[in-house]
GROMACS .gro file of C-alpha atoms in nm:
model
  198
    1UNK     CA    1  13.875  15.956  25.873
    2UNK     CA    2  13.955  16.080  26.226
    3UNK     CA    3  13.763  16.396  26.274
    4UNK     CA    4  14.080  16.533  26.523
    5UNK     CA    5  14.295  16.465  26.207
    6UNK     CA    6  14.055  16.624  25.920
    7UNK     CA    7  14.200  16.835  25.722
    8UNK     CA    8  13.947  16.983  25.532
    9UNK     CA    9  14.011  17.408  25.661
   10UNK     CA   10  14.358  17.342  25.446
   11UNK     CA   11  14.451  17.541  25.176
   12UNK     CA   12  14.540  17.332  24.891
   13UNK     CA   13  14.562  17.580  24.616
   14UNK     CA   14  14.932  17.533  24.517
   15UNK     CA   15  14.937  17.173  24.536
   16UNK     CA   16  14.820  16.910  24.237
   17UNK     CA   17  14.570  16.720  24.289
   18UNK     CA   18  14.731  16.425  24.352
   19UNK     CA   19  14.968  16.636  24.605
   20UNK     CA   20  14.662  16.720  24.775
   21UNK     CA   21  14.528  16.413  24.842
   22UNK     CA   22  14.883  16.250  24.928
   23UNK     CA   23  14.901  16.503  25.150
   24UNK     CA   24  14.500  16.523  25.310
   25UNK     CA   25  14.598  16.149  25.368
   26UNK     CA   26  14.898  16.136  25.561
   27UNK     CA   27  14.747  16.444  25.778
   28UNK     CA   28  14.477  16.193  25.835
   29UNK     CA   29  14.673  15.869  25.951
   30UNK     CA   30  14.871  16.145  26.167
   31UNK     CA   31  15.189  16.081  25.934
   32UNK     CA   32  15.491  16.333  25.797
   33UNK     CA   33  15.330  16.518  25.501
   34UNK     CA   34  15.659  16.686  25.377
   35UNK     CA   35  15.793  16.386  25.212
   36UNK     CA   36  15.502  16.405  24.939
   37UNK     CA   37  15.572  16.765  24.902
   38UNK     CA   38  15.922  16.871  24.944
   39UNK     CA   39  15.953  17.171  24.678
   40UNK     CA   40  15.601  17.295  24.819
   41UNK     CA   41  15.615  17.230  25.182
   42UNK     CA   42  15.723  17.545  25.305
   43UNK     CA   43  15.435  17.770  25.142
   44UNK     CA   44  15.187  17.540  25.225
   45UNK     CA   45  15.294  17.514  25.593
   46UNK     CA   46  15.317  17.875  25.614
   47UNK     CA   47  14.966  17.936  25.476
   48UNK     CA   48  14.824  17.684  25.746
   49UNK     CA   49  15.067  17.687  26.020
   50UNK     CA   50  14.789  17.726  26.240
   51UNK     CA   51  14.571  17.492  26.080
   52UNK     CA   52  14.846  17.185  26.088
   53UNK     CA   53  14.938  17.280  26.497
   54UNK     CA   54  14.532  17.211  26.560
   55UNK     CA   55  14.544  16.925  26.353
   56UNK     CA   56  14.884  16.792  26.556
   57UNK     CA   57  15.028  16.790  26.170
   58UNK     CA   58  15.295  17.081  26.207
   59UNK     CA   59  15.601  16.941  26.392
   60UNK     CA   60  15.751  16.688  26.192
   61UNK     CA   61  15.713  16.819  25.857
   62UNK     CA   62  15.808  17.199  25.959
   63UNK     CA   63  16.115  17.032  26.158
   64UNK     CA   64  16.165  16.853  25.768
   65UNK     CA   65  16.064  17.163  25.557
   66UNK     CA   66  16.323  17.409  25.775
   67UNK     CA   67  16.614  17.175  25.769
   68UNK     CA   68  16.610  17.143  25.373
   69UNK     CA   69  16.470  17.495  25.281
   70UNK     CA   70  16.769  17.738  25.246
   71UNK     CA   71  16.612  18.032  25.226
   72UNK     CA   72  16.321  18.257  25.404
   73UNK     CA   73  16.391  18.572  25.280
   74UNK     CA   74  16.038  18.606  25.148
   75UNK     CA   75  15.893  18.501  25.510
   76UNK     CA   76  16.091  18.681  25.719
   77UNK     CA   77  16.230  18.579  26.075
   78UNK     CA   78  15.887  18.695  26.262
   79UNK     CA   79  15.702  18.429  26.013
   80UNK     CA   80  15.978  18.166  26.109
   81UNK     CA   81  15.967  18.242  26.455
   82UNK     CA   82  15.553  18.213  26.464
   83UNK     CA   83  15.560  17.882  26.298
   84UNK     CA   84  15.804  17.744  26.600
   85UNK     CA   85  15.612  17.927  26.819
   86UNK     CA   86  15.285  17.728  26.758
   87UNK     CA   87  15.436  17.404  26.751
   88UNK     CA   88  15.400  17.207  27.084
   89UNK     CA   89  15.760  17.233  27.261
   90UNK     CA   90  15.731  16.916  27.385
   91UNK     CA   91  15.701  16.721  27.060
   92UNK     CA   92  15.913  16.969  26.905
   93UNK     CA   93  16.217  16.819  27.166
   94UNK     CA   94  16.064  16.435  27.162
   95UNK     CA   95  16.205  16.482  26.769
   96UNK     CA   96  16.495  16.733  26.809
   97UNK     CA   97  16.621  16.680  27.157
   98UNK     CA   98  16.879  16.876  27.343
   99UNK     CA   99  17.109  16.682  27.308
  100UNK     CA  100  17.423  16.864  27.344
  101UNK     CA  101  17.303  17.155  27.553
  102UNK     CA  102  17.338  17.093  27.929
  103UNK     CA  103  17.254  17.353  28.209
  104UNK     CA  104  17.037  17.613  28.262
  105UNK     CA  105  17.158  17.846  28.022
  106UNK     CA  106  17.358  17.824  27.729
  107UNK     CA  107  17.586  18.025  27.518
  108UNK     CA  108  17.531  18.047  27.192
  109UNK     CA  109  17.718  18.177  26.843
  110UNK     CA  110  17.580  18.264  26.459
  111UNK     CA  111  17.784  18.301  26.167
  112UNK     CA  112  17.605  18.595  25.924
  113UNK     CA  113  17.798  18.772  25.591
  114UNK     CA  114  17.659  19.050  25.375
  115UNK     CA  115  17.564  19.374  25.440
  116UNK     CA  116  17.233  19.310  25.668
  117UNK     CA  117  17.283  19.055  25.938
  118UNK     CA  118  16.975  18.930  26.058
  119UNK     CA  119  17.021  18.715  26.378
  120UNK     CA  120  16.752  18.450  26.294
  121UNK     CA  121  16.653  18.117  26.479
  122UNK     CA  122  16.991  17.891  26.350
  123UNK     CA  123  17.269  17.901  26.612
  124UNK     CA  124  17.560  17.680  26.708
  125UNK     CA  125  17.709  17.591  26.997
  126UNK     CA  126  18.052  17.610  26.857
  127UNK     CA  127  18.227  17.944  26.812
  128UNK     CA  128  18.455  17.760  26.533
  129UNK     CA  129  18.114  17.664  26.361
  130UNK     CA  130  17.958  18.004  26.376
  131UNK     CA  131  18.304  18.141  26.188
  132UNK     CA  132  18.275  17.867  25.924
  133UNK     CA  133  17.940  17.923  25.870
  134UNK     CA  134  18.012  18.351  25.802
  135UNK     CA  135  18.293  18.218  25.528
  136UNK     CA  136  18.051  17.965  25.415
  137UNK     CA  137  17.735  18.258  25.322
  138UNK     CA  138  18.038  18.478  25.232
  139UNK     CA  139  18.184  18.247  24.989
  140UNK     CA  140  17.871  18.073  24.871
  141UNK     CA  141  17.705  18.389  24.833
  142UNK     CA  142  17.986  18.637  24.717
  143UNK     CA  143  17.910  18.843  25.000
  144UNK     CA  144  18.171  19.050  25.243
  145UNK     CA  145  18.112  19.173  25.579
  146UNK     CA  146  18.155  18.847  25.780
  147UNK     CA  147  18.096  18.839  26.150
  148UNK     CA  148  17.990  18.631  26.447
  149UNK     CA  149  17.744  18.678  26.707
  150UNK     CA  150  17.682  18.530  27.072
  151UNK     CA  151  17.409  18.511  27.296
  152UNK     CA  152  17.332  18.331  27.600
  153UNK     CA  153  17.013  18.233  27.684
  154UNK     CA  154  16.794  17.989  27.925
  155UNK     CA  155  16.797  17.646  27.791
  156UNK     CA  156  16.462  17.679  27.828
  157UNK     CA  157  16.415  17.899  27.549
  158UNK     CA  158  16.585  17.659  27.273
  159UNK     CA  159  16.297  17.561  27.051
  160UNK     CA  160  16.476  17.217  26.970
  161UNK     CA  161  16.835  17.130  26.791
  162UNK     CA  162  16.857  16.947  26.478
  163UNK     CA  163  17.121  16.700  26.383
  164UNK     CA  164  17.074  16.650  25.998
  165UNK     CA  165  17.375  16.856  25.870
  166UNK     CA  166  17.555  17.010  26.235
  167UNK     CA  167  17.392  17.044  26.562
  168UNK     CA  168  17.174  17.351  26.516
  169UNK     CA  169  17.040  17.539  26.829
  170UNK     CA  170  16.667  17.658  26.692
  171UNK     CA  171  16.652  17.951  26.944
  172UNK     CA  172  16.504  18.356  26.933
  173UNK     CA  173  16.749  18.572  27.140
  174UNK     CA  174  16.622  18.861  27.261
  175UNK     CA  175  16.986  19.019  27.277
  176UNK     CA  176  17.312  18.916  27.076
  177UNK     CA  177  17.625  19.117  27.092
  178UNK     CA  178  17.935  19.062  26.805
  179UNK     CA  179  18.232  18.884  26.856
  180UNK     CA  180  18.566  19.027  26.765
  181UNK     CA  181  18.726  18.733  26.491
  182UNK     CA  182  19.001  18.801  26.368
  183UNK     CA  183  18.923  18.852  25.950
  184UNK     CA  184  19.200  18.614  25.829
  185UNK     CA  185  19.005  18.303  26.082
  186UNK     CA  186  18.691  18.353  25.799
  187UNK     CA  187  18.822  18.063  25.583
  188UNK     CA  188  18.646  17.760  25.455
  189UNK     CA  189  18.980  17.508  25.551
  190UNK     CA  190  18.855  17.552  25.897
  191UNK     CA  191  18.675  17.249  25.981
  192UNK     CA  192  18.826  16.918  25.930
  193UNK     CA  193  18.636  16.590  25.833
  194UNK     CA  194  18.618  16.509  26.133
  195UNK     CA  195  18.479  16.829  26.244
  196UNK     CA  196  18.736  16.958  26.474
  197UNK     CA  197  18.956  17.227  26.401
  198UNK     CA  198  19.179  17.280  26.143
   0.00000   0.00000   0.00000
């Protein structure tokens, strides 16, 4: 076993056995652990965040883990945020690039329902987006209050953007200010197929 890649400071304790050892392995041959452990991956990465970014483990399977867990509520956004924060940027954008974000800074929108908006690390680049995405937590949800927030921001401080459902911008911004939208545009019809406007 490579002694860069041992993973024996883990903390196992919620896994199986066999989960475990799936899991010690792939860390080992420098693989994505998150496939063996897709219902667990997210409370084992946030017990050893730290752990998996010494072992060069963390960036693939949090990238994984974030994309298919729905909900943090029991982390909080300052967990969220310190996971990102101590993966390596670089290999964080060699997997997510940028693709879609060009210049030096770039403006950014999140769609939020409910009665506490929290302005988390999941933005869009698309104001139309960020309005579907309010009906969508509204709807899905049974929640009121819809709204959309911007922020602009150096490129520079984009974590990454994933592609696996839209193109997410995985950014903190330090200041966000509401956009006025219209209450009848918070509809689900909005987006097309296609993805363009309705």
């Amino acid at each position: 076993m490579n002694s860069a890649r041992n993973p024996s400071q883990l903390d196992f304790s919620s896994l199986s056995e066999i989960d475990a050892r799936n899991v010690r392995e792939a860390i080992a041959r420098g693989d994505n652990f998150q496939g063996y452990i897709p219902s667990e991956a997210l409370g084992f990465i946030v017990r050893n965040y730290l752990e998996l970014a010494r072992l060069r483990s963390l960036e693939a399977a949090w990238v994984d883990c974030y994309v298919h867990s729905s909900n943090f509520d029991a982390y909080g956004v300052e967990t969220v945020k310190a996971i990102f924060d101590a993966c390596d940027r670089e290999r964080l954008r060699s997997l997510k690039p940028l693709a879609h974000i060009a210049g030096k800074r770039a403006t950014l929108f999140r769609g939020c329902a409910g009665p506490r908006h929290t302005l988390g690390m999941s933005w869009t680049s698309s104001l139309d987006k960020a309005i579907w995405y309010a009906a969508h937590h509204a709807e899905y949800y049974d929640l009121s209050d819809c709204a959309v927030y911007v922020a602009i921001i150096p490129t520079n401080e984009i974590y990454c953007c994933l592609d696996h459902y839209d193109h997410d911008c995985i950014a903190y911004p330090q200041c966000a200010w509401r956009v006025d939208v219209p209450a009848s545009e918070y509809r689900l019809d909005r987006m097309r197929a296609d993805g363009d406007a309705s």
